[in-house]
């Protein structure tokens, strides 16, 4: 019996629907479950015979019967480039490589407060496992820039120079540019103790292990740790873990921000994050571009920084401070230059001020807050400008004054700057155990500049 026209139409429709199903299912074919380790160069592993997407995890068997976890960071033809997340001892040629069905998420919750974690979200403090029911994407979800809440509310950081001359707003992203030994860690410690925030998230990326212990025990202390979460990936961890440490810190901060809380995020340092990405990129063959930094480094920086800021779903905010290490006090370092372009302001610590015993050694001439005009009234803006003018006038004539070449009475403005100079330094100087709120900083600035030339 030959099929009727209606049956033929129905068969054709079925064949069409079946072809659509095949097209959708074809990309979801099972991945090859096993491959072998073919090569290891430095920290980079090459595997053949298995399929895995960039960013996914693989398990590699060791000679001792254990497994090493690695992440896919690139590929070339049928070769996968893997970067281990831990110790590589025990690996050998031909080791079995198995793609793991792991999801790039981090467990989050209020149970994290008071804990110290590593780059995978596991505890380092020896206080037992952290039982969190919720998860947050490790890489975060991009926010619509037109729906972010604007920066309108000032943030009290407890530091006179910042509250009076470089006002910081909630949701602002600030760079802290400093060389070694100029008081960067002490300044961060003052912020953790005195900033008006609900939750503090600290990312210690690529620092010395001794500094991690000192920051947790001395800088934060028991009281500060109660409202803080610390993510630490010291310098001896693989570069991939240093990247993950920064991502985990941002994911935790995003979790608390999305619940309407005011979060202070301190990442020390953005330079170590960039160096970790440079190590990975160079290891898989990416060519260097600017002073040894491949292009992917400068693509990673804004991807990380843009995760901070105000929320687009409520009053929650992440006010972020990123430290940038100026090697040799060179403010034109590629990472420092890139950070200035993507951040909402920068605070520069001066070695000259630090050597003079003035802490925090904030150089008000080189520092700027790009959101100050949005959160400060006209009076405070005028006071800050007048302070800068008097400070800069003295600095520009400092050599003449020091050698006695300037004759008093030649310029009334310079005469007044000389008279005010000791009080200007007293305003910049602040004890590390002293907190100065916004109102007090404003009053002291007003009293200092009373009678100063306009």
Phi, psi and omega in degrees: 000120180285146181291147179283164178302324179295321179293320179297318179299318180294320178297318179297322179294319179296317180297320178298316179294322179295322178296321178296320179296318179299319180297324180284328184277332185305315179293345183262021180297149181300138177286153174297126193279342184221146171219189180228152177279120186255336187200150174221121178234112183064237179264004184258135177248145176241131180236146177231153175095357178228161182240133178201148182277155176299131182097347179276168184255151174227151177249130183243127181283138177259172181293332181277005180085009177261180180233146174247129180270137180220159180241142179284120181246356178176177178203160176212108185063236180268002180267136174256136174261123183243148175236122183290152177262357181208208183291139183257005182298137179101351178284147181212160180302140179082006179298145182287135179241123182237123174299134179257142181270059180263148180255137181282079179226162176232137179283132185228160179161172179294345177295345180283340182298131181086006184249158176241123187242163173260190184291347177260000182088005178273146184289145175249352190271358178072019181262018179091172181292158177257122183258097178246135182271333185262159178231158180225137178301135183297320183269354177075169178246129181300140178263145176292118184298335181278349181253356176296143175290139182288158176279112183227344186249128179289153178247124178276111181260358176077010181244123188301315182297318181287316181293330183265321188249337184225065186304133181254137179255155177295129183093003180276154178240115189242141174262136178249101187265123185203148169274193181275140173075029178245015174094021181296313183295322179295320179296319177297321178297320177297321179296318181295328182276325192250348182289138179278088181221153178282319183224142177241127177244124183243126175248112178259098190251117174073016179274169176292145181301326179296323181292329177297312179298317181294321181294316182291315186280319187257311184290308177285306183076170182299320182291317180291329182290338182298329181249020185234156171234127181248128174246117186238123172231091186296177186293337182274002176275156179301154182301327179297322179290330176292322174297314182297324179301317178293319180293320179296317179300318179290322179297319178295317179297322178296323180299312181290325178296318182293347175262017174082012182268157178264113188251136170253119180250123177243118180244116182235097012220162177292331179294317179295325175299314180295321179294325177295318177294326178295318179301316182292314184296316179293327182293329181263008172100009178287132184286143176289152183238300185243107179051043177087357180265122177289163181300330182297335178297315183284346172277327181290324186302306179294330176299324179282312186293323183292349177285338177276173180113190180283156180278163173255008183235004182172191185280000181294152182211154171237108173266118191245137172242120180249121176278140180235121183276116178270100183294123183066025182059027179272108181282356179258016174302144184305319181290319178298319181293318179293322181295320179300327184285333186253354180260167183266024180147167180213142177246122183254127175266131186262129176291327179298316178294320180296319178292340176273359179083019179259111179233141354292139187277059183275122178275103186288340179288321183267349184266152180204145172246113185285352179253004184298322181292345179272339188239345181256144179280177185296323182295313180294323177298318179295319179298317180296320180294319180294321177299314181297321181295313180294318180297314181292325180298318178293315182298322182289338179249015186298317182296317179297320181292320184294321183270000178081015181281341179272132179259124181299136182103349179291324181216114182301328181292319178292323177301315180290325177295322178295319180294325184273347188305313179301323180287329175296317179293324177296326178292320180288330184281135180210134178291143184294342179257015180246133177250134179237113183281177185296316182297315180296318179299321180293316180296317179294323178294321179295317179293324180295319187265006178299120181088356179290148180296145179265000000 
